[in-house]
Coordinates of N, CA and C and ligand atoms in Angstrom, one line a residue:
M1 N 11.5 15.5 -0.4 CA 10.1 14.6 -0.2 C 9.4 14.7 -0.7
K2 N 8.6 13.8 -1.1 CA 7.2 15.0 -1.4 C 6.6 14.4 -0.7
K3 N 5.0 15.3 -0.1 CA 3.6 15.3 0.6 C 2.9 14.3 -0.1
F4 N 2.4 14.3 -0.7 CA 2.0 12.6 -1.0 C 2.2 12.0 -2.1
L5 N 2.6 10.6 -2.1 CA 2.8 9.9 -3.0 C 1.7 8.8 -3.8
L6 N 1.4 8.6 -4.8 CA 1.2 7.6 -5.4 C 1.0 6.1 -6.3
S7 N 1.5 5.5 -5.4 CA 1.3 3.9 -5.6 C 0.4 3.5 -6.4
S8 N 1.1 2.6 -6.9 CA -0.1 2.2 -8.2 C -0.1 1.1 -7.9
S9 N -1.3 0.6 -7.9 CA -1.9 -1.4 -7.6 C -1.8 -2.2 -8.3
I10 N -0.9 -2.6 -8.6 CA -0.5 -3.5 -9.9 C -1.4 -4.8 -11.2
L11 N -2.0 -4.8 -9.6 CA -3.1 -6.3 -9.5 C -4.4 -5.8 -10.4
S12 N -4.2 -4.7 -11.1 CA -5.5 -4.2 -11.9 C -4.7 -4.4 -13.5
A13 N -3.5 -4.7 -13.5 CA -2.8 -4.2 -14.6 C -3.3 -5.1 -15.9
D14 N -2.8 -4.7 -17.1 CA -2.7 -6.5 -18.0 C -1.4 -7.6 -17.8
F15 N -2.2 -8.9 -16.9 CA -0.9 -9.6 -17.0 C -0.2 -9.7 -18.5
A16 N -0.5 -9.7 -18.9 CA -0.5 -10.1 -20.3 C 1.0 -9.6 -20.4
C17 N 0.8 -8.5 -19.8 CA 2.1 -7.7 -20.9 C 2.8 -6.2 -19.3
L18 N 2.8 -7.8 -17.9 CA 2.8 -6.9 -17.1 C 4.0 -5.8 -17.0
G19 N 5.5 -6.4 -16.8 CA 6.1 -4.7 -17.6 C 6.4 -4.1 -18.5
E20 N 5.8 -4.1 -19.4 CA 5.2 -3.5 -19.4 C 4.8 -2.3 -19.6
D21 N 2.9 -3.3 -19.4 CA 2.0 -2.0 -18.0 C 3.1 -1.2 -17.2
T22 N 3.4 -2.2 -16.0 CA 3.7 -1.2 -14.7 C 5.5 0.1 -15.5
K23 N 5.5 -0.3 -17.0 CA 6.0 1.0 -16.4 C 6.0 2.2 -17.0
K24 N 4.8 2.0 -17.9 CA 3.2 3.2 -18.4 C 3.3 3.7 -17.6
V25 N 2.4 2.6 -16.5 CA 2.2 3.8 -15.2 C 3.2 4.6 -14.2
L26 N 4.6 4.6 -14.3 CA 5.3 5.0 -14.0 C 6.1 5.7 -14.4
E27 N 5.9 5.7 -15.8 CA 6.0 7.2 -17.0 C 4.8 8.4 -16.5
S28 N 3.2 7.2 -16.3 CA 2.6 8.7 -16.3 C 2.2 9.5 -15.2
G29 N 3.2 8.6 -14.2 CA 3.8 9.9 -13.0 C 3.4 8.8 -12.0
A30 N 3.1 7.5 -11.8 CA 3.3 7.0 -10.5 C 4.1 7.7 -9.6
D31 N 4.1 7.2 -8.2 CA 5.6 7.4 -7.5 C 6.3 6.2 -6.9
M32 N 6.1 4.8 -6.9 CA 6.2 3.8 -6.9 C 5.1 2.9 -6.9
I33 N 5.1 1.4 -7.2 CA 4.2 0.5 -7.5 C 4.0 -0.4 -5.7
H34 N 2.5 -0.6 -5.5 CA 1.8 -1.3 -5.3 C 1.8 -3.2 -5.9
F35 N 2.4 -4.4 -4.8 CA 2.4 -5.7 -4.8 C 1.1 -6.1 -4.2
D36 N 0.4 -6.2 -4.4 CA -0.5 -7.3 -3.7 C -0.2 -9.1 -4.2
V37 N 0.3 -9.6 -2.9 CA 0.5 -11.2 -2.7 C -1.0 -11.3 -1.8
M38 N -2.1 -12.3 -2.8 CA -3.0 -13.2 -2.2 C -2.7 -14.9 -2.4
D39 N -3.0 -15.1 -1.3 CA -2.8 -17.2 -1.7 C -4.2 -17.7 -0.9
N40 N -5.6 -17.0 -0.9 CA -5.8 -17.6 -1.2 C -6.5 -19.2 0.0
H41 N -6.7 -17.9 1.1 CA -6.6 -18.7 2.6 C -6.5 -17.5 3.6
F42 N -5.4 -15.8 3.3 CA -6.1 -15.4 4.4 C -7.4 -14.1 3.8
V43 N -7.4 -15.0 1.8 CA -7.9 -13.7 0.8 C -8.0 -15.0 -0.1
P44 N -10.1 -14.7 -0.3 CA -10.7 -15.3 -1.1 C -9.4 -15.7 -2.9
N45 N -8.9 -15.1 -3.2 CA -8.2 -15.0 -3.8 C -6.7 -15.2 -4.2
L46 N -5.7 -15.4 -5.7 CA -4.7 -15.8 -5.7 C -3.9 -15.1 -6.5
S47 N -2.8 -14.4 -6.4 CA -2.0 -13.2 -6.9 C -1.3 -13.2 -7.5
M48 N 0.5 -13.1 -6.6 CA 1.9 -12.7 -7.1 C 3.0 -13.3 -6.4
G49 N 3.9 -13.7 -7.0 CA 4.5 -14.4 -5.9 C 5.9 -13.7 -6.2
P50 N 6.6 -14.0 -5.3 CA 8.2 -13.5 -5.7 C 8.4 -14.1 -6.5
M51 N 9.1 -15.2 -7.5 CA 9.0 -15.0 -8.7 C 8.8 -13.6 -10.2
V52 N 7.3 -13.2 -9.2 CA 6.8 -12.3 -10.0 C 7.7 -10.8 -9.8
L53 N 7.9 -10.6 -9.1 CA 8.5 -9.5 -8.9 C 10.1 -9.5 -8.7
K54 N 11.3 -10.2 -9.0 CA 12.0 -10.5 -9.4 C 12.0 -9.8 -10.8
A55 N 10.7 -10.7 -11.5 CA 11.1 -10.5 -13.5 C 10.5 -8.9 -13.5
L56 N 10.1 -7.7 -12.7 CA 9.9 -6.7 -13.0 C 11.1 -6.4 -12.3
R57 N 11.9 -6.5 -11.8 CA 13.7 -6.1 -11.2 C 13.6 -6.5 -12.9
N58 N 14.1 -7.5 -12.8 CA 14.9 -7.7 -14.7 C 14.6 -6.5 -15.2
Y59 N 13.2 -6.5 -15.1 CA 13.0 -5.7 -17.2 C 12.6 -4.5 -16.6
N60 N 13.8 -3.7 -15.6 CA 14.7 -2.5 -15.2 C 13.5 -1.4 -14.7
I61 N 12.6 -2.7 -13.6 CA 11.6 -1.2 -13.8 C 12.4 -1.0 -11.5
H62 N 12.6 0.2 -11.4 CA 13.7 0.6 -10.7 C 12.6 1.4 -9.4
A63 N 11.7 1.8 -9.5 CA 11.1 2.9 -8.6 C 10.8 1.5 -7.1
D64 N 9.9 2.3 -6.4 CA 10.0 1.5 -4.9 C 8.9 1.1 -5.4
I65 N 8.7 -0.1 -4.5 CA 8.1 -1.1 -4.7 C 7.4 -1.9 -3.3
D66 N 5.8 -1.7 -2.7 CA 5.6 -2.4 -2.2 C 5.1 -3.0 -2.1
V67 N 5.6 -4.5 -0.9 CA 4.2 -5.6 -1.5 C 3.7 -5.9 -0.1
H68 N 2.9 -6.2 -0.4 CA 1.3 -5.7 0.4 C 1.2 -7.7 0.2
L69 N 1.5 -7.9 2.0 CA 1.6 -9.9 2.0 C -0.1 -9.8 2.0
M70 N -1.0 -9.9 1.5 CA -2.5 -11.2 2.4 C -2.0 -12.7 2.7
T71 N -1.4 -13.5 3.2 CA -1.2 -14.5 3.2 C -0.7 -15.1 4.5
K72 N -0.9 -16.3 4.6 CA -1.0 -16.7 6.4 C -0.2 -18.0 6.1
P73 N 0.5 -18.1 7.0 CA 1.6 -17.3 6.9 C 2.5 -16.3 6.1
V74 N 2.6 -15.4 6.9 CA 3.9 -14.5 6.4 C 5.2 -14.6 6.0
D75 N 6.0 -15.3 7.6 CA 7.2 -15.5 8.0 C 8.2 -16.3 6.9
N76 N 7.7 -16.8 5.9 CA 8.4 -18.2 5.2 C 8.3 -17.3 3.8
L77 N 7.6 -15.9 3.4 CA 8.0 -15.3 2.3 C 8.9 -14.1 2.6
I78 N 9.0 -13.3 3.8 CA 9.6 -12.3 3.3 C 11.1 -12.5 3.7
P79 N 11.1 -13.4 3.1 CA 12.9 -13.2 3.1 C 13.2 -13.2 2.0
Q80 N 11.7 -13.9 1.0 CA 11.9 -13.9 -0.3 C 11.5 -13.0 -1.5
F81 N 10.2 -12.5 -0.8 CA 10.1 -10.8 -1.5 C 11.6 -10.0 -1.2
A82 N 12.1 -10.4 -0.3 CA 13.1 -8.9 0.4 C 15.2 -9.8 0.0
D83 N 14.4 -10.6 -0.6 CA 15.8 -11.2 -2.5 C 15.3 -10.9 -4.2
A84 N 14.3 -10.3 -3.7 CA 13.7 -10.8 -5.6 C 13.3 -9.3 -5.1
G85 N 13.5 -7.7 -4.7 CA 13.5 -6.5 -5.0 C 12.4 -6.2 -3.9
A86 N 12.2 -6.1 -3.1 CA 10.7 -5.7 -2.2 C 11.8 -4.4 -2.1
N87 N 11.4 -2.9 -1.6 CA 11.6 -1.8 -0.7 C 10.8 -2.3 0.5
Y88 N 9.8 -2.2 0.8 CA 8.5 -2.0 1.6 C 8.3 -3.3 1.1
I89 N 7.9 -4.1 2.6 CA 6.8 -5.1 2.8 C 6.2 -4.7 4.3
T90 N 4.8 -4.8 3.8 CA 3.1 -4.7 4.4 C 2.8 -6.2 5.0
V91 N 1.8 -6.3 6.5 CA 1.8 -7.5 6.8 C 0.9 -6.7 7.7
H92 N -0.2 -8.1 7.6 CA -1.4 -7.8 8.9 C -1.8 -9.0 9.8
P93 N -2.2 -7.9 10.5 CA -2.3 -8.5 11.9 C -2.0 -10.6 12.9
E94 N -2.6 -10.6 11.0 CA -3.5 -11.3 12.0 C -3.4 -12.7 11.2
S95 N -2.5 -12.2 10.1 CA -1.4 -13.7 9.6 C -0.3 -13.4 10.4
T96 N 0.1 -13.6 11.5 CA 1.2 -14.1 12.1 C 1.2 -14.2 14.3
Y97 N 1.6 -14.7 14.0 CA 1.1 -15.7 15.4 C 1.9 -14.5 16.5
H98 N 2.7 -13.4 15.9 CA 3.9 -12.8 16.7 C 4.6 -11.6 15.6
L99 N 3.3 -11.1 15.9 CA 4.0 -9.5 15.4 C 5.2 -9.1 15.0
D100 N 5.7 -8.8 16.3 CA 6.3 -8.4 16.9 C 7.8 -8.7 16.0
R101 N 7.8 -10.2 16.0 CA 8.8 -11.0 15.8 C 9.0 -10.6 13.9
T102 N 7.8 -10.7 14.0 CA 7.2 -10.9 12.4 C 7.7 -9.6 11.6
L103 N 7.1 -8.4 12.4 CA 8.2 -7.4 12.0 C 9.6 -6.9 11.7
D104 N 10.4 -7.2 13.2 CA 11.4 -7.5 13.1 C 12.5 -8.1 11.8
L105 N 11.4 -9.7 11.5 CA 12.6 -10.0 10.3 C 12.4 -9.6 9.0
I106 N 11.2 -8.9 8.7 CA 11.3 -7.8 7.4 C 12.3 -6.7 7.3
K107 N 12.8 -6.5 8.7 CA 13.9 -5.5 8.7 C 15.5 -5.9 8.8
F108 N 15.5 -6.7 9.3 CA 16.2 -7.4 9.4 C 16.9 -8.1 8.5
H109 N 15.5 -8.0 6.9 CA 15.8 -8.5 5.8 C 16.2 -7.1 4.7
G110 N 16.3 -5.6 5.0 CA 16.7 -4.7 5.1 C 15.8 -4.7 4.2
C111 N 13.8 -4.0 4.6 CA 13.2 -3.9 3.5 C 13.2 -2.9 4.8
K112 N 12.3 -1.8 4.2 CA 10.9 -1.2 5.3 C 10.0 -2.0 5.8
V113 N 9.3 -1.5 6.5 CA 8.3 -2.2 7.0 C 6.9 -2.2 7.0
G114 N 5.5 -2.6 6.6 CA 4.5 -1.5 6.0 C 2.9 -2.5 7.9
L115 N 2.9 -2.3 8.4 CA 1.5 -3.1 9.5 C 0.5 -2.4 8.3
S116 N -0.1 -3.4 8.2 CA -2.3 -2.8 8.0 C -3.4 -3.2 8.3
F117 N -4.0 -3.0 8.1 CA -5.5 -3.5 9.6 C -6.2 -3.3 8.0
S118 N -7.4 -4.4 7.6 CA -8.4 -4.0 7.0 C -9.5 -3.5 8.3
P119 N -10.5 -2.9 6.9 CA -11.0 -2.2 7.2 C -12.2 -2.8 9.2
A120 N -12.7 -4.2 9.8 CA -13.0 -4.1 10.9 C -12.0 -4.8 11.6
T121 N -10.3 -4.6 11.1 CA -9.5 -5.0 12.2 C -8.8 -3.4 13.4
P122 N -9.0 -4.1 15.0 CA -9.2 -2.4 15.9 C -7.9 -2.2 15.1
I123 N -7.2 -0.4 16.1 CA -5.7 -0.3 15.4 C -5.2 -0.7 16.5
G124 N -5.2 -1.4 17.4 CA -4.7 -1.4 19.8 C -3.3 -1.9 19.1
F125 N -2.8 -3.3 17.9 CA -1.9 -3.3 18.0 C -1.0 -2.0 17.5
L126 N -1.0 -1.1 17.5 CA -0.4 0.3 17.1 C 0.8 0.8 18.1
D127 N -0.1 0.5 19.6 CA 0.2 0.8 21.1 C 1.6 0.3 21.5
Y128 N 2.0 -1.2 20.2 CA 2.6 -1.1 21.0 C 4.2 -1.4 19.8
V129 N 3.8 -1.1 18.5 CA 4.2 -1.7 17.4 C 5.2 -0.7 16.6
M130 N 5.2 1.1 17.2 CA 4.2 2.6 15.9 C 6.2 2.4 16.4
D131 N 7.4 2.5 17.4 CA 8.2 2.0 16.9 C 9.3 1.2 16.3
K132 N 8.6 0.3 15.4 CA 9.1 -0.5 14.0 C 8.0 0.0 13.2
L133 N 7.6 0.5 13.1 CA 6.8 0.4 10.8 C 7.5 1.9 10.6
D134 N 7.7 1.9 9.1 CA 7.4 2.3 8.4 C 6.5 2.8 8.0
M135 N 5.3 2.2 7.4 CA 4.2 3.0 6.8 C 2.9 1.5 7.6
I136 N 2.2 2.6 8.0 CA 0.7 2.6 8.1 C -0.4 2.2 7.2
L137 N -1.1 0.4 6.6 CA -1.6 0.9 5.2 C -3.3 0.9 5.9
L138 N -3.2 1.2 5.2 CA -5.2 1.8 6.0 C -5.7 0.5 4.7
M139 N -7.0 0.0 5.0 CA -7.5 -1.1 3.6 C -9.3 0.0 4.4
S140 N -9.3 0.0 3.4 CA -10.6 0.9 3.1 C -12.1 0.1 2.3
V141 N -11.2 -1.3 1.2 CA -12.2 -2.3 1.0 C -11.6 -3.8 1.8
N142 N -12.5 -4.6 1.5 CA -11.9 -5.5 2.3 C -10.3 -6.2 1.0
P143 N -9.7 -7.2 1.9 CA -8.5 -7.8 0.9 C -9.5 -8.7 0.3
G144 N -8.7 -8.5 -1.2 CA -9.1 -10.1 -2.0 C -8.6 -9.1 -2.8
F145 N -9.6 -8.0 -3.7 CA -10.1 -8.3 -5.0 C -9.1 -6.2 -5.7
G146 N -9.8 -6.2 -6.5 CA -9.5 -4.3 -7.5 C -11.0 -4.4 -7.5
G147 N -11.0 -3.1 -7.8 CA -11.7 -2.4 -8.3 C -13.5 -2.6 -7.1
Q148 N -12.7 -3.2 -5.5 CA -14.4 -2.0 -4.7 C -14.6 -1.4 -4.5
S149 N -15.7 -0.6 -4.2 CA -16.3 0.7 -3.2 C -14.9 0.5 -2.1
F150 N -15.4 2.1 -1.7 CA -14.8 2.2 -0.7 C -15.3 2.6 0.2
I151 N -15.3 1.9 1.2 CA -16.2 2.0 2.9 C -15.8 3.1 3.6
P152 N -16.2 3.5 3.7 CA -16.7 5.4 3.7 C -15.6 5.8 5.7
S153 N -16.2 4.5 6.7 CA -15.6 4.1 7.4 C -14.6 4.3 7.9
A154 N -13.9 4.3 6.3 CA -12.1 4.1 6.7 C -11.6 5.3 7.2
L155 N -12.1 6.6 6.4 CA -12.1 8.6 6.9 C -11.8 8.5 8.6
D156 N -12.6 7.7 9.3 CA -12.5 7.8 10.7 C -11.0 7.6 11.4
K157 N -10.9 6.1 10.9 CA -9.4 5.5 11.6 C -8.9 5.7 10.7
L158 N -9.0 6.5 9.7 CA -8.0 7.3 10.0 C -7.0 8.8 10.3
R159 N -8.3 9.2 10.6 CA -8.4 10.5 11.2 C -7.4 10.2 13.0
E160 N -8.0 8.7 13.3 CA -7.4 8.5 14.0 C -5.7 8.0 14.6
I161 N -6.1 6.9 13.1 CA -4.1 6.8 13.0 C -3.3 7.6 12.7
R162 N -3.9 8.9 11.5 CA -3.2 9.8 12.0 C -3.0 10.5 13.5
K163 N -3.7 10.9 14.2 CA -3.5 11.2 15.1 C -2.2 10.7 16.1
K164 N -2.6 9.1 15.8 CA -1.7 8.4 16.6 C 0.0 8.5 16.1
I165 N -0.1 9.8 15.4 CA 1.4 9.3 14.0 C 1.8 10.5 15.0
D166 N 1.5 11.6 14.1 CA 1.3 12.9 14.8 C 1.2 13.2 16.3
S167 N 1.0 12.4 17.2 CA 1.3 12.8 18.6 C 2.4 12.0 18.8
S168 N 3.1 11.1 18.3 CA 4.2 10.2 17.9 C 5.3 11.1 17.8
A169 N 7.3 10.3 18.2 CA 7.9 10.4 17.4 C 8.0 10.2 16.5
Y170 N 7.6 10.1 16.1 CA 7.6 8.8 14.4 C 7.9 9.0 13.3
N171 N 8.1 9.5 12.0 CA 8.4 9.4 11.1 C 7.3 8.2 9.7
I172 N 6.3 7.7 10.0 CA 5.1 6.8 9.7 C 5.0 7.8 8.0
L173 N 5.3 6.5 7.1 CA 3.9 7.4 5.9 C 2.4 7.0 6.5
L174 N 1.2 7.0 5.9 CA -0.1 6.8 6.1 C -0.8 6.1 5.2
A175 N -0.8 5.2 4.5 CA -0.8 4.7 3.3 C -2.7 4.3 3.5
V176 N -3.3 4.5 2.1 CA -5.0 4.0 2.9 C -5.3 3.3 0.6
D177 N -6.0 1.6 1.0 CA -5.5 1.3 0.6 C -6.7 0.6 -0.3
G178 N -7.3 0.8 -1.5 CA -8.7 0.0 -1.9 C -9.7 0.8 -2.5
G179 N -9.9 1.2 -3.0 CA -11.8 1.9 -3.6 C -11.4 3.6 -4.1
V180 N -10.3 4.1 -3.7 CA -10.0 5.7 -4.4 C -9.7 6.1 -5.5
T181 N -10.4 7.1 -6.0 CA -10.3 7.6 -7.0 C -10.3 8.7 -7.0
V182 N -10.3 9.5 -8.2 CA -10.2 11.3 -8.7 C -11.4 12.1 -7.6
N183 N -12.3 11.3 -7.7 CA -13.7 11.9 -6.9 C -13.3 12.2 -5.2
N184 N -12.9 10.7 -4.1 CA -13.0 11.4 -3.6 C -11.0 11.4 -2.7
I185 N -10.4 11.5 -3.4 CA -8.7 10.8 -2.6 C -8.3 12.0 -2.2
A186 N -9.4 13.5 -2.2 CA -8.7 14.7 -1.6 C -10.0 15.0 0.1
N187 N -11.1 13.6 0.0 CA -11.5 13.9 2.0 C -10.1 12.7 2.4
I188 N -9.7 12.3 1.4 CA -8.9 10.6 1.7 C -7.7 11.6 2.6
A189 N -6.8 12.0 1.6 CA -5.7 12.9 1.6 C -6.2 14.1 3.6
L190 N -7.4 14.6 3.0 CA -7.4 15.5 4.7 C -7.8 15.0 5.2
A191 N -8.2 13.4 5.2 CA -8.4 12.9 6.8 C -7.1 12.4 7.7
G192 N -5.8 12.6 6.5 CA -5.0 12.0 7.0 C -3.5 11.3 6.0
A193 N -4.5 10.2 4.8 CA -3.4 9.6 4.8 C -2.4 11.0 3.3
N194 N -1.4 10.2 3.4 CA 0.0 10.6 2.6 C 0.5 10.0 1.4
V195 N -0.2 8.2 1.9 CA -0.2 7.4 0.2 C -0.9 7.1 -0.1
F196 N -1.3 6.5 -1.4 CA -2.2 7.1 -2.4 C -2.5 5.4 -3.1
I197 N -2.7 4.3 -2.2 CA -2.5 3.3 -4.0 C -4.3 3.7 -4.6
I198 N -3.6 2.5 -5.1 CA -4.6 3.0 -6.4 C -4.5 2.1 -8.0
G199 N -5.6 0.8 -7.8 CA -5.5 0.3 -9.6 C -6.0 0.1 -10.5
S200 N -7.3 -0.1 -9.8 CA -8.8 -0.1 -11.1 C -8.4 2.1 -11.7
A201 N -8.8 2.4 -10.3 CA -9.5 4.1 -11.3 C -7.9 5.1 -12.4
I202 N -6.4 3.4 -12.4 CA -5.9 3.7 -13.2 C -6.1 2.7 -13.9
F203 N -5.8 2.0 -13.4 CA -5.7 1.4 -15.8 C -6.8 0.1 -15.8
N204 N -8.0 1.1 -14.8 CA -9.5 0.9 -16.1 C -9.4 2.6 -17.0
S205 N -8.1 3.0 -16.4 CA -8.1 3.9 -17.6 C -8.0 4.3 -18.7
D206 N -8.0 4.6 -20.3 CA -8.1 4.7 -21.2 C -6.3 5.7 -21.1
N207 N -5.9 6.7 -20.1 CA -5.3 7.8 -20.3 C -4.3 7.0 -18.9
Y208 N -3.9 7.5 -18.3 CA -3.2 6.7 -16.7 C -2.7 8.0 -17.0
K209 N -2.0 9.4 -17.1 CA -1.6 10.3 -17.5 C -1.8 10.5 -16.8
K210 N -3.6 11.2 -17.4 CA -4.6 11.8 -17.1 C -5.3 11.9 -15.7
V211 N -5.1 10.4 -15.9 CA -5.6 9.9 -14.4 C -4.4 10.6 -13.3
I212 N -3.2 10.8 -13.3 CA -2.8 10.8 -12.3 C -3.0 11.9 -11.7
K213 N -2.8 12.6 -13.4 CA -3.3 14.3 -13.3 C -4.1 14.9 -12.1
N214 N -4.8 14.4 -12.5 CA -5.7 14.4 -12.5 C -6.0 14.5 -10.3
M215 N -4.9 13.0 -10.3 CA -5.2 12.5 -8.5 C -4.4 13.7 -7.9
H216 N -2.7 14.3 -8.9 CA -2.5 15.4 -8.3 C -3.1 16.2 -8.2
N217 N -3.3 16.6 -9.4 CA -4.6 18.3 -9.7 C -5.2 18.0 -8.2
A218 N -6.0 17.7 -7.4 CA -6.9 17.0 -6.3 C -5.6 17.3 -5.2
L219 N -4.9 16.5 -5.2 CA -4.3 16.6 -4.3 C -3.0 18.3 -4.0
E220 N -3.6 19.2 -4.9 CA -2.7 20.1 -4.5 C -3.9 20.9 -4.0
I221 N -4.9 21.4 -4.3 CA -6.2 21.8 -4.0 C -6.0 21.6 -2.3
V222 N -5.3 20.3 -1.6 CA -5.4 20.5 -0.6 C -4.4 20.7 0.3
N223 N -3.5 21.0 -0.8 CA -2.2 21.2 -0.1 C -2.8 23.2 0.0
Y224 N -2.6 23.9 -0.9 CA -3.4 25.1 -0.7 C -4.3 25.3 0.1
G225 N -5.5 24.1 1.1 CA -6.2 24.3 1.8 C -6.7 24.7 1.5
A226 N -7.9 25.1 -0.4 CA -9.2 24.7 -0.5 C -9.8 24.6 -0.3
I227 N -9.8 23.5 0.0 CA -10.9 22.8 0.3 C -12.0 22.8 1.5
H228 N -11.2 23.2 2.6 CA -10.9 23.4 3.7 C -12.7 24.1 4.2
Ligands
DX5_1 C1 -7.5 -5.0 -2.3 C2 -5.8 -4.5 -2.5 C3 -5.7 -3.0 -3.2 C4 -6.4 -3.0 -4.2 C5 -6.6 -1.4 -5.0 O1 -7.2 -6.2 -1.4 O2 -5.1 -4.5 -1.8 O3 -4.2 -2.6 -3.4 O4 -5.9 -3.6 -5.5 O5 -7.2 -1.8 -6.1 P1 -8.3 -0.7 -6.6 O6 -8.0 0.5 -6.9 O7 -8.7 -1.4 -7.4 O8 -9.3 -0.9 -5.0
ZN2 ZN1 -2.4 -3.7 -1.6

């Protein structure tokens, strides 16, 4: 498996031709697709539902798709997204009364399990549910919109989570979501992330391939320790 994964957030894609734009970003080197679901309740925005995910699968998008649920409640949507073709389903602890049950529900429906923390959400929940997780998704912007700036305190939080993962027996991906650019990706990797969710930095550029390549190059340098 690759050491670092680039997951492209299609929230910033061209919705008028979402299938084509999603194919294009995968052909340009993205490893997986990040699918942001917003309900105008948990976050002040609306985005896409399971029908859109299903349409992408019908359009021959075969890459892994991680569904980031920014909705409240979440439980009723989990089977729908699993049926529509999600590989990962990620939820926020504030979006459910019974987090442990919600995480079990994701697994029961055959998906990998993700838990997401907003910038000011404490990570204490992890101590009780680490054994159930395939991915921890740390938000480095407040959930709701693409194109925001990276919140610097996320780096300390990343280091803390990295320590917890490394001192556990579990193999859990550590993703960072929000404000990731070619300029900060190396520092984010050094703080412990191995999945980078990137929306506007790719889709607002006129050369996806070049941005993705520049990001891989920045990560290569981290790989070889040249930045220390
Ligand atoms: C924000 C979303 C992010 C966002 C990332 O609520 O969860 O996935 O789309 O986009 P950029 O890279 O533009 O911050
Ligand atoms: Zn997201």
